[in-house]
Amino acid sequence: MQKTLLTKLSIIIGLCIVFSIGLTMISDIIYERQYYAESVIKEITEQHVNPQEVINPFIAIPTTVTPACQSNASDTPNIKGKCEPSYSKIETIFATQTQAVQNLKVNTDTYKRGIYSATSYDGQLTFDQSYTFVESLEKLDQIGTTIDDDTDKTQLAKTITHWNKAKLIIPVSDLRGVATLPTVTINQKSIAANYPQIPMIENLTYVEVDIPKDIPKDIPKGILEQLINPTSQHNKDSFIITGSVDADLDKSEVNSQLSNPKDNQALNIVIDLPLAGISNITTVPTGQNFTLSMHSDWQTPNFIGKALPNTKSITAKGFDASWQNQYLTVANNQYLSQCLSTPNHQCTVISESTLNTDSHSYNPDSFEASRGLTTDSAAVVGSNQSVLLNSFGVSFASSNDVYLQTERAMKYALLLILVSFGTFFLFEVLKSSRIHPIQYLLVSCALFVFYVLLLPLAEQIAFWQAYMVAASACVGLIGWYSYYVFGGFKRAVIFTATLAGLYAAFFGILSTEDLNLLLGAIFCFVILACVMVMTRKLDWYKVT
């Protein structure tokens, strides 16, 4: 008797092992199809546009620095000290206040390759900025000095700031997504944007706008004349010199005019940027007070980046979200300004959205090193730094990720076949039915076909529809077959209802992403309890 029972159990265990091997093959197919879908999306991004990362616009000013010559007290007057070569860098002026608004329309039907499609978006980005140059001029006017410890002599470095070449920089990670050049209004005056002919900032894609000489009203009049007049009789090659006291720009006069409250007017800049992209969009906040508001018709947003939105509202018509994070903004100011002020442009700003597809190789250690960038040419000449700025935004995740949902459904496949075989076995021992191992094998094949049907159906229609069709087909087939296996309508109905309940319960577990583990554990406990209750009076020694 016991030998027959062990033989039957061994056959069931063997069928479960074969079933598991088949599930492994299905898993390989899922990964293969998922990889192919990702390859198609990557091909679409290469032909169209990448995910976008937009840096809050800022003003960049090219600067030339001539380091001070090093000398010692023992040097003779006829011997020149050691002089470092001049180098160029970029000074940055960030907005004191920015209101950024992004209005995006998302579409999954624009770019398709067969059954695969990429989630694309297009819309309008608006930046409403205010600039005050007072603090920036104070910073640029600070005198850089080096002290010789032996002689206590002060050495002055000469810095030439080319104000006539100042540009408003509007960085976008992939300019293919900017179908038309943005509309820029500076103090209610329209200024044409253009692509840089000779990029001021290397390894950064952007459009630029020339800052008109008559626009910055907040610069004191006396200083403004010096900034916009390159033919000054005292200084014909530069507009402002820091690091030494120039005759035209006496330091006490600068500080006096900068502290005049009536000259502290704001420079207002409004930028309307049309933008298109794929999959996700992130924004890098800079300046002093940065707020971002986003509106879209997408119902299933996935918020990504270094900060979640402060407020969000998700409805059937789309979502609204807003961000404001002062810490990330201040940190980006430091990283970006230090990176751009690196001598001879030996620092790269890396876009996180295209990090995996970009040709640049990013080294995390280099990013950590970029936090300590210095303007000392001797310390950085010959080095290559890189910086990855803090960003936040939205990934337009598909609400019907068939590969992820199919993979999750397969996690319960072994439990499904165990319960099905267990029900067969209980009917056999409790109702004295005789079920042949071949019949077990045919039922397991029918259960296996469910997953074979689920994946290709889910690639064509919604996942819940594919699940319903595949489950109905398998339950109907097994229910019809069980009528002949059990030799009675009542037992076939009980088994069919049990199997249909299993599929329904598993779909309910899959639909609750946050509670699926808890519900799965409770379901296993309930199944075990039912088996124990049904077999509590069974004498297993008498089972044949």
Coordinates of C-alpha atoms in Angstrom, one line a residue:
M1 CA 0.0 0.0 0.0
Q2 CA 2.6 2.5 1.1
K3 CA 4.8 1.6 -1.9
T4 CA 1.9 2.6 -4.3
L5 CA 1.5 5.9 -2.4
L6 CA 5.2 6.7 -2.6
T7 CA 5.3 5.8 -6.3
K8 CA 2.4 8.2 -6.9
L9 CA 4.0 11.0 -4.9
S10 CA 7.3 10.4 -6.7
I11 CA 5.6 10.7 -10.1
I12 CA 3.9 14.0 -9.0
I13 CA 7.2 15.4 -7.7
G14 CA 8.9 14.4 -11.0
L15 CA 6.1 16.2 -13.0
C16 CA 6.6 19.3 -10.9
I17 CA 10.4 19.2 -11.7
V18 CA 9.6 18.9 -15.4
F19 CA 7.1 21.8 -15.0
S20 CA 9.8 23.9 -13.4
I21 CA 12.2 23.3 -16.2
G22 CA 9.5 24.4 -18.7
L23 CA 9.0 27.6 -16.6
T24 CA 12.7 28.3 -16.9
M25 CA 12.5 28.1 -20.7
I26 CA 9.5 30.5 -20.6
S27 CA 11.6 32.9 -18.4
D28 CA 14.3 32.9 -21.0
I29 CA 11.8 33.8 -23.6
I30 CA 10.5 36.7 -21.5
Y31 CA 14.1 38.1 -21.0
E32 CA 14.7 37.7 -24.7
R33 CA 11.6 39.5 -25.7
Q34 CA 12.2 42.2 -23.1
Y35 CA 15.8 42.7 -24.4
Y36 CA 14.5 43.0 -27.9
A37 CA 11.9 45.6 -26.9
E38 CA 14.6 47.6 -25.1
S39 CA 16.8 47.4 -28.2
V40 CA 13.9 48.7 -30.4
I41 CA 13.4 51.6 -28.0
K42 CA 17.1 52.3 -28.0
E43 CA 17.0 52.3 -31.8
I44 CA 14.1 54.8 -31.7
T45 CA 16.0 57.1 -29.4
E46 CA 19.1 57.0 -31.7
Q47 CA 16.9 57.9 -34.7
H48 CA 14.7 60.4 -32.9
V49 CA 15.7 61.8 -29.5
N50 CA 17.0 60.6 -26.1
P51 CA 15.5 61.2 -22.7
Q52 CA 15.9 64.8 -21.8
E53 CA 17.7 66.6 -19.0
V54 CA 17.3 70.3 -18.8
I55 CA 19.6 72.5 -16.7
N56 CA 18.0 75.7 -15.4
P57 CA 19.4 78.5 -17.6
F58 CA 22.2 80.7 -16.3
I59 CA 24.6 83.5 -17.5
A60 CA 28.1 82.5 -18.4
I61 CA 31.0 84.9 -18.8
P62 CA 34.4 83.9 -20.3
T63 CA 37.3 84.9 -18.2
T64 CA 41.1 84.9 -18.7
V65 CA 43.4 84.5 -15.7
T66 CA 47.1 85.3 -15.6
P67 CA 48.6 83.8 -12.5
A68 CA 51.0 85.8 -10.4
C69 CA 54.7 85.1 -10.8
Q70 CA 56.3 83.3 -7.9
S71 CA 59.4 85.0 -6.4
N72 CA 61.6 84.7 -3.3
A73 CA 63.4 87.2 -1.2
S74 CA 66.7 85.7 -2.3
D75 CA 65.9 86.3 -6.0
T76 CA 68.0 89.0 -7.6
P77 CA 66.2 91.9 -9.3
N78 CA 67.6 90.8 -12.6
I79 CA 66.2 87.3 -12.4
K80 CA 62.5 86.9 -13.2
G81 CA 60.3 84.7 -11.0
K82 CA 58.5 81.6 -12.1
C83 CA 55.4 82.5 -14.1
E84 CA 52.5 80.1 -14.8
P85 CA 50.8 80.5 -18.2
S86 CA 47.5 82.2 -18.6
Y87 CA 44.4 80.1 -18.7
S88 CA 40.7 80.6 -19.5
K89 CA 37.6 79.7 -17.4
I90 CA 33.9 80.5 -17.2
E91 CA 32.3 82.6 -14.5
T92 CA 28.6 81.9 -13.8
I93 CA 25.8 84.1 -12.7
F94 CA 22.7 82.2 -11.5
A95 CA 19.2 83.5 -11.3
T96 CA 18.0 84.8 -8.0
Q97 CA 14.6 83.4 -8.6
T98 CA 13.2 81.0 -11.2
Q99 CA 9.6 79.8 -11.8
A100 CA 9.8 76.8 -14.2
V101 CA 6.6 75.4 -15.7
Q102 CA 6.5 72.2 -17.9
N103 CA 3.4 71.3 -19.8
L104 CA 3.9 67.9 -21.5
K105 CA 1.7 65.7 -23.7
V106 CA 2.6 62.0 -23.6
N107 CA 1.9 59.6 -26.4
T108 CA 2.7 55.9 -26.9
D109 CA 1.7 55.6 -30.5
T110 CA 4.0 58.1 -32.1
Y111 CA 7.0 55.9 -32.5
K112 CA 6.4 52.2 -33.2
R113 CA 8.4 49.2 -34.5
G114 CA 5.9 46.4 -35.0
I115 CA 4.3 45.6 -31.6
Y116 CA 6.9 47.7 -29.7
S117 CA 6.5 51.4 -29.0
A118 CA 8.4 54.1 -27.2
T119 CA 6.7 56.5 -24.8
S120 CA 7.3 59.9 -26.2
Y121 CA 6.4 63.4 -25.0
D122 CA 6.4 66.9 -26.4
G123 CA 5.4 70.2 -24.9
Q124 CA 6.4 73.6 -23.7
L125 CA 8.9 74.5 -21.0
T126 CA 8.8 78.1 -19.6
F127 CA 11.4 79.6 -17.4
D128 CA 10.6 82.9 -15.7
Q129 CA 13.8 84.2 -14.1
S130 CA 15.1 87.2 -12.3
Y131 CA 18.8 88.2 -12.0
T132 CA 20.5 90.7 -9.8
F133 CA 24.2 91.3 -10.6
V134 CA 25.2 92.9 -7.3
E135 CA 26.3 89.8 -5.5
S136 CA 27.9 88.4 -8.6
L137 CA 29.9 91.6 -9.2
E138 CA 31.0 91.6 -5.6
K139 CA 32.2 88.0 -6.0
L140 CA 34.1 88.8 -9.2
D141 CA 35.6 91.9 -7.7
Q142 CA 37.2 90.0 -4.8
I143 CA 41.0 90.2 -5.1
G144 CA 42.8 86.8 -5.3
T145 CA 46.1 86.8 -3.5
T146 CA 48.9 84.5 -2.6
I147 CA 51.1 85.0 0.4
D148 CA 54.8 84.0 0.3
D149 CA 55.4 82.7 3.8
D150 CA 59.2 83.5 3.7
T151 CA 58.9 87.1 2.6
D152 CA 55.4 87.9 3.6
K153 CA 54.9 89.5 0.2
T154 CA 51.5 89.6 -1.4
Q155 CA 51.3 88.4 -5.1
L156 CA 48.3 89.5 -7.2
A157 CA 46.8 87.5 -10.0
K158 CA 45.3 89.3 -13.0
T159 CA 41.8 88.3 -14.1
I160 CA 40.2 89.7 -17.2
T161 CA 36.4 89.2 -17.4
H162 CA 35.0 89.5 -20.9
W163 CA 31.6 91.0 -20.2
N164 CA 31.0 91.8 -23.9
K165 CA 30.9 88.0 -24.5
A166 CA 28.4 87.1 -21.8
K167 CA 25.8 84.6 -22.9
L168 CA 22.6 83.3 -21.5
I169 CA 23.1 79.5 -21.6
I170 CA 20.1 77.2 -22.0
P171 CA 21.4 73.6 -21.6
V172 CA 19.4 70.7 -23.1
S173 CA 20.9 67.2 -23.1
D174 CA 19.7 66.4 -26.7
L175 CA 19.1 69.4 -28.9
R176 CA 17.3 67.1 -31.5
G177 CA 14.3 67.5 -29.2
V178 CA 14.3 71.3 -29.7
A179 CA 12.4 71.5 -33.0
T180 CA 12.5 75.4 -33.0
L181 CA 14.8 77.7 -31.2
P182 CA 13.4 79.0 -27.9
T183 CA 11.7 82.4 -27.6
V184 CA 13.7 84.6 -25.1
T185 CA 12.4 87.9 -23.7
I186 CA 14.9 90.0 -21.6
N187 CA 13.2 92.9 -19.8
Q188 CA 10.3 92.6 -22.3
K189 CA 12.6 92.8 -25.3
S190 CA 12.7 89.7 -27.6
I191 CA 16.2 88.4 -28.2
A192 CA 17.0 85.7 -30.8
A193 CA 18.5 82.5 -29.5
N194 CA 21.0 80.5 -31.6
Y195 CA 23.2 77.5 -31.6
P196 CA 26.8 78.3 -30.6
Q197 CA 29.2 78.5 -33.5
I198 CA 32.2 78.1 -31.2
P199 CA 31.0 76.6 -27.9
M200 CA 32.0 78.6 -24.9
I201 CA 31.4 75.5 -22.7
E202 CA 32.7 72.3 -24.0
N203 CA 31.0 68.9 -23.6
L204 CA 27.7 70.6 -22.9
T205 CA 24.9 70.9 -25.4
Y206 CA 23.0 74.1 -25.3
V207 CA 21.5 77.1 -27.1
E208 CA 22.7 80.5 -26.2
V209 CA 21.5 84.1 -26.2
D210 CA 23.7 87.2 -26.4
I211 CA 23.2 89.5 -23.4
P212 CA 22.5 93.0 -24.9
K213 CA 24.8 95.7 -23.5
D214 CA 21.9 98.1 -22.7
I215 CA 19.8 95.5 -20.8
P216 CA 21.3 95.0 -17.3
K217 CA 19.8 98.1 -15.6
D218 CA 20.8 96.8 -12.1
I219 CA 24.5 97.4 -12.8
P220 CA 25.5 100.8 -11.5
K221 CA 25.8 103.4 -14.3
G222 CA 29.5 104.1 -13.7
I223 CA 30.4 100.4 -13.7
L224 CA 28.1 99.7 -16.7
E225 CA 30.0 102.2 -18.8
Q226 CA 33.2 100.4 -18.1
L227 CA 31.7 97.0 -18.9
I228 CA 30.2 98.0 -22.3
N229 CA 33.0 100.3 -23.4
P230 CA 36.1 98.2 -24.5
T231 CA 37.9 101.3 -25.7
S232 CA 38.5 102.8 -22.3
Q233 CA 41.8 104.8 -22.4
H234 CA 43.1 103.0 -19.3
N235 CA 42.0 99.5 -20.2
K236 CA 41.4 98.6 -23.8
D237 CA 41.6 94.8 -23.5
S238 CA 39.2 94.1 -20.7
F239 CA 36.1 95.2 -19.1
I240 CA 36.8 94.5 -15.5
I241 CA 39.9 93.3 -13.7
T242 CA 39.9 91.5 -10.4
G243 CA 42.9 90.6 -8.5
S244 CA 44.5 94.0 -8.9
V245 CA 43.2 97.6 -8.5
D246 CA 42.7 99.2 -11.9
A247 CA 42.6 102.9 -12.3
D248 CA 39.2 102.9 -14.1
L249 CA 37.6 100.6 -11.5
D250 CA 38.7 101.7 -8.1
K251 CA 37.7 99.1 -5.6
S252 CA 36.2 101.5 -3.1
E253 CA 34.1 103.1 -5.9
V254 CA 32.9 99.7 -7.0
N255 CA 31.8 98.7 -3.5
S256 CA 30.2 102.1 -2.9
Q257 CA 28.1 101.8 -6.1
L258 CA 27.2 98.2 -5.5
S259 CA 25.8 99.0 -2.1
N260 CA 23.4 101.6 -3.5
P261 CA 19.9 100.2 -3.0
K262 CA 18.4 102.2 -5.9
D263 CA 20.6 100.4 -8.4
N264 CA 19.4 97.0 -7.2
Q265 CA 16.9 96.5 -10.0
A266 CA 16.2 93.0 -11.4
L267 CA 16.9 91.6 -14.9
N268 CA 13.9 89.7 -16.0
I269 CA 14.2 86.8 -18.5
V270 CA 11.4 84.7 -19.8
I271 CA 12.3 81.6 -21.9
D272 CA 9.7 79.6 -23.9
L273 CA 11.4 76.3 -24.8
P274 CA 9.6 73.7 -27.0
L275 CA 10.9 70.2 -26.1
A276 CA 10.4 66.6 -27.2
G277 CA 11.9 63.5 -25.7
I278 CA 11.5 59.8 -24.9
S279 CA 10.6 57.9 -21.7
N280 CA 11.6 60.5 -19.1
I281 CA 12.5 64.1 -18.4
T282 CA 14.6 65.5 -15.6
T283 CA 15.5 69.0 -14.5
V284 CA 18.6 70.3 -12.8
P285 CA 17.7 73.2 -10.5
T286 CA 20.2 76.1 -10.1
G287 CA 20.0 79.6 -8.7
Q288 CA 18.7 80.8 -5.3
N289 CA 15.0 80.2 -5.4
F290 CA 13.9 77.5 -7.9
T291 CA 10.4 76.0 -8.2
L292 CA 9.2 73.6 -10.8
S293 CA 5.6 72.8 -11.8
M294 CA 4.7 70.0 -14.2
H295 CA 1.5 69.1 -15.8
S296 CA 0.9 66.2 -18.1
D297 CA -1.9 64.0 -19.4
W298 CA -0.1 60.8 -18.3
Q299 CA -1.9 58.8 -15.6
T300 CA 0.9 56.6 -14.3
P301 CA 3.9 58.8 -13.6
N302 CA 7.0 57.5 -11.9
F303 CA 8.9 60.2 -10.1
I304 CA 12.6 59.9 -10.3
G305 CA 15.8 61.7 -9.3
K306 CA 17.2 63.0 -6.1
A307 CA 13.9 64.5 -4.8
L308 CA 10.2 63.7 -4.9
P309 CA 7.7 66.4 -5.6
N310 CA 6.5 68.5 -2.7
T311 CA 3.0 68.3 -3.9
K312 CA 1.3 66.0 -6.5
S313 CA -2.1 65.2 -7.8
I314 CA -2.8 62.1 -10.0
T315 CA -6.2 61.7 -11.6
A316 CA -7.6 59.8 -14.6
K317 CA -6.9 62.9 -16.7
G318 CA -3.2 63.2 -15.8
F319 CA -1.1 64.6 -13.0
D320 CA 0.2 67.8 -11.6
A321 CA 3.4 68.0 -9.5
S322 CA 5.7 70.7 -8.1
W323 CA 9.2 70.6 -6.7
Q324 CA 11.3 72.9 -4.6
N325 CA 14.5 71.7 -2.9
Q326 CA 16.9 74.4 -1.7
Y327 CA 19.7 72.0 -0.8
L328 CA 19.9 70.4 -4.2
T329 CA 19.8 73.8 -5.8
V330 CA 22.6 75.2 -3.7
A331 CA 24.7 72.1 -4.3
N332 CA 24.2 72.3 -8.0
N333 CA 25.4 75.9 -7.9
Q334 CA 28.6 74.9 -6.3
Y335 CA 29.3 71.9 -8.5
L336 CA 28.5 73.7 -11.8
S337 CA 30.3 76.9 -11.0
Q338 CA 33.4 75.1 -9.7
C339 CA 33.3 72.8 -12.8
L340 CA 33.0 75.7 -15.3
S341 CA 35.7 77.7 -13.5
T342 CA 38.2 74.9 -13.9
P343 CA 41.2 76.2 -15.9
N344 CA 41.1 75.5 -19.7
H345 CA 37.7 73.8 -19.5
Q346 CA 39.0 70.6 -18.1
C347 CA 35.8 69.6 -16.4
T348 CA 32.8 67.8 -18.0
V349 CA 29.2 68.2 -17.0
I350 CA 27.6 64.8 -17.5
S351 CA 23.9 64.3 -18.2
E352 CA 22.3 61.6 -16.1
S353 CA 19.5 60.9 -18.6
T354 CA 22.0 59.9 -21.3
L355 CA 24.7 58.5 -19.1
N356 CA 24.4 55.0 -20.3
T357 CA 24.4 55.9 -24.0
D358 CA 26.8 58.8 -23.9
S359 CA 30.3 58.3 -25.2
H360 CA 31.8 59.7 -22.0
S361 CA 32.9 57.2 -19.5
Y362 CA 31.9 58.4 -16.0
N363 CA 34.0 57.7 -13.0
P364 CA 32.2 58.1 -9.6
D365 CA 35.5 59.0 -8.0
S366 CA 35.8 61.8 -10.4
F367 CA 32.5 63.2 -9.3
E368 CA 33.6 63.1 -5.7
A369 CA 36.8 64.9 -6.7
S370 CA 34.8 67.5 -8.5
R371 CA 33.4 68.7 -5.2
G372 CA 36.8 70.0 -4.3
L373 CA 37.6 71.7 -7.6
T374 CA 40.0 74.6 -7.3
T375 CA 41.0 77.5 -9.5
D376 CA 44.6 77.0 -8.8
S377 CA 46.0 76.1 -12.3
A378 CA 48.9 74.2 -10.9
A379 CA 46.6 71.8 -9.0
V380 CA 44.4 71.0 -12.0
V381 CA 46.4 71.4 -15.2
G382 CA 46.4 68.1 -17.0
S383 CA 43.5 66.6 -15.0
N384 CA 40.1 65.7 -16.4
Q385 CA 37.2 66.2 -13.9
S386 CA 33.6 65.3 -14.4
V387 CA 30.5 66.3 -12.5
L388 CA 27.0 64.8 -12.3
L389 CA 24.5 67.3 -11.1
N390 CA 21.5 66.6 -8.9
S391 CA 18.2 66.3 -10.8
F392 CA 14.6 65.3 -10.4
G393 CA 11.8 64.6 -12.8
V394 CA 9.3 62.0 -14.1
S395 CA 9.6 58.7 -15.9
F396 CA 6.6 58.0 -18.1
A397 CA 6.4 54.4 -17.1
S398 CA 4.1 52.2 -19.1
S399 CA 1.0 51.1 -17.3
N400 CA 1.1 47.8 -19.2
D401 CA 4.6 46.4 -18.7
V402 CA 3.8 43.0 -19.9
Y403 CA 7.2 41.5 -19.2
L404 CA 7.4 42.5 -15.6
Q405 CA 3.8 41.4 -15.0
T406 CA 4.3 38.1 -16.8
E407 CA 7.4 37.5 -14.7
R408 CA 5.5 38.2 -11.5
A409 CA 2.7 35.8 -12.6
M410 CA 5.3 33.0 -13.1
K411 CA 6.4 33.3 -9.5
Y412 CA 3.1 31.7 -8.5
A413 CA 3.3 29.0 -11.2
L414 CA 4.8 26.3 -9.0
L415 CA 2.2 27.0 -6.3
L416 CA -0.5 26.7 -9.0
I417 CA 0.5 23.3 -10.2
L418 CA 1.0 22.0 -6.6
V419 CA -2.5 23.1 -5.7
S420 CA -3.9 21.5 -8.9
F421 CA -2.1 18.3 -8.4
G422 CA -3.0 18.3 -4.7
T423 CA -6.7 18.7 -5.6
F424 CA -6.4 15.7 -8.0
F425 CA -4.6 13.7 -5.4
L426 CA -7.2 14.5 -2.7
F427 CA -10.0 13.4 -5.0
E428 CA -8.1 10.3 -5.6
V429 CA -7.6 9.4 -1.9
L430 CA -10.8 10.8 -0.5
K431 CA -13.2 9.7 -3.2
S432 CA -11.4 6.6 -4.2
S433 CA -10.8 7.8 -7.8
R434 CA -8.2 6.3 -9.9
I435 CA -6.1 8.9 -11.8
H436 CA -3.3 7.7 -14.1
P437 CA 0.1 9.5 -14.1
I438 CA -0.5 10.3 -17.8
Q439 CA -3.6 12.3 -16.8
Y440 CA -1.5 14.2 -14.3
L441 CA 1.0 14.9 -17.1
L442 CA -1.8 16.2 -19.5
V443 CA -3.2 18.5 -16.8
S444 CA 0.3 19.9 -16.1
C445 CA 0.8 20.6 -19.8
A446 CA -2.5 22.5 -19.9
L447 CA -1.3 24.6 -16.9
F448 CA 2.0 25.2 -18.7
V449 CA 0.2 26.3 -21.9
F450 CA -1.4 29.2 -19.8
Y451 CA 2.0 30.9 -19.6
V452 CA 2.8 30.1 -23.2
L453 CA -0.4 32.0 -24.1
L454 CA -0.1 34.8 -21.6
L455 CA 3.1 36.5 -22.9
P456 CA 2.2 36.8 -26.7
L457 CA -1.4 37.8 -25.8
A458 CA -0.1 40.5 -23.4
E459 CA 2.1 41.9 -26.2
Q460 CA -1.0 42.5 -28.3
I461 CA -3.7 43.5 -25.8
A462 CA -3.9 44.7 -22.2
F463 CA -2.4 42.4 -19.6
W464 CA -5.6 41.9 -17.7
Q465 CA -7.4 40.9 -21.0
A466 CA -4.5 38.5 -21.9
Y467 CA -4.7 37.0 -18.4
M468 CA -8.5 36.5 -18.6
V469 CA -8.3 34.9 -22.1
A470 CA -5.5 32.6 -21.2
A471 CA -6.9 31.6 -17.9
S472 CA -10.4 31.0 -19.3
A473 CA -9.0 28.8 -22.1
C474 CA -7.0 26.7 -19.7
V475 CA -9.7 26.4 -17.0
G476 CA -12.2 25.5 -19.7
L477 CA -10.0 22.8 -21.2
I478 CA -9.0 21.3 -17.8
G479 CA -12.6 21.4 -16.6
W480 CA -13.9 19.6 -19.6
Y481 CA -11.1 17.0 -19.3
S482 CA -11.7 16.5 -15.5
Y483 CA -15.3 15.5 -16.3
Y484 CA -14.0 12.3 -17.9
V485 CA -11.1 11.9 -15.4
F486 CA -13.4 11.9 -12.3
G487 CA -16.3 10.3 -14.1
G488 CA -18.8 12.7 -12.7
F489 CA -20.2 16.2 -13.2
K490 CA -20.2 17.3 -9.6
R491 CA -16.5 16.5 -9.0
A492 CA -15.6 18.2 -12.3
V493 CA -17.5 21.3 -11.3
I494 CA -15.7 21.4 -7.9
F495 CA -12.3 21.0 -9.4
T496 CA -13.0 23.6 -12.2
A497 CA -14.3 26.1 -9.6
T498 CA -11.2 25.6 -7.5
L499 CA -8.9 26.1 -10.4
A500 CA -10.8 29.2 -11.5
G501 CA -10.6 30.6 -8.0
L502 CA -6.8 30.0 -8.0
Y503 CA -6.4 32.1 -11.2
A504 CA -8.6 34.8 -9.8
A505 CA -6.8 34.9 -6.5
F506 CA -3.4 35.1 -8.3
F507 CA -4.5 37.9 -10.5
G508 CA -5.8 39.8 -7.4
I509 CA -2.4 39.3 -5.8
L510 CA -0.6 40.6 -8.9
S511 CA -2.8 43.7 -9.1
T512 CA -1.9 44.8 -5.6
E513 CA 1.8 45.7 -6.0
D514 CA 2.2 47.0 -2.5
L515 CA 0.6 44.0 -0.7
N516 CA 1.4 41.2 -3.1
L517 CA 3.9 39.5 -0.7
L518 CA 1.5 39.7 2.2
L519 CA -1.4 38.5 0.3
G520 CA 0.7 35.7 -1.2
A521 CA 1.7 34.5 2.3
I522 CA -1.8 34.6 3.5
F523 CA -3.0 32.7 0.5
C524 CA -0.4 29.9 1.1
F525 CA -1.5 29.7 4.7
V526 CA -5.2 29.4 3.7
I527 CA -4.4 26.6 1.2
L528 CA -2.4 24.7 3.7
A529 CA -5.1 25.1 6.3
C530 CA -7.7 23.8 3.9
V531 CA -5.6 20.7 3.1
M532 CA -5.1 20.0 6.8
V533 CA -8.8 20.4 7.6
M534 CA -9.8 18.1 4.7
T535 CA -7.3 15.4 5.6
R536 CA -7.5 15.6 9.4
K537 CA -9.3 12.3 9.7
L538 CA -7.6 10.5 6.9
D539 CA -5.5 7.4 7.8
W540 CA -2.6 7.7 5.5
Y541 CA -1.4 4.1 6.3
K542 CA -4.5 2.8 4.6
V543 CA -4.1 5.0 1.5
T544 CA -3.4 2.8 -1.6

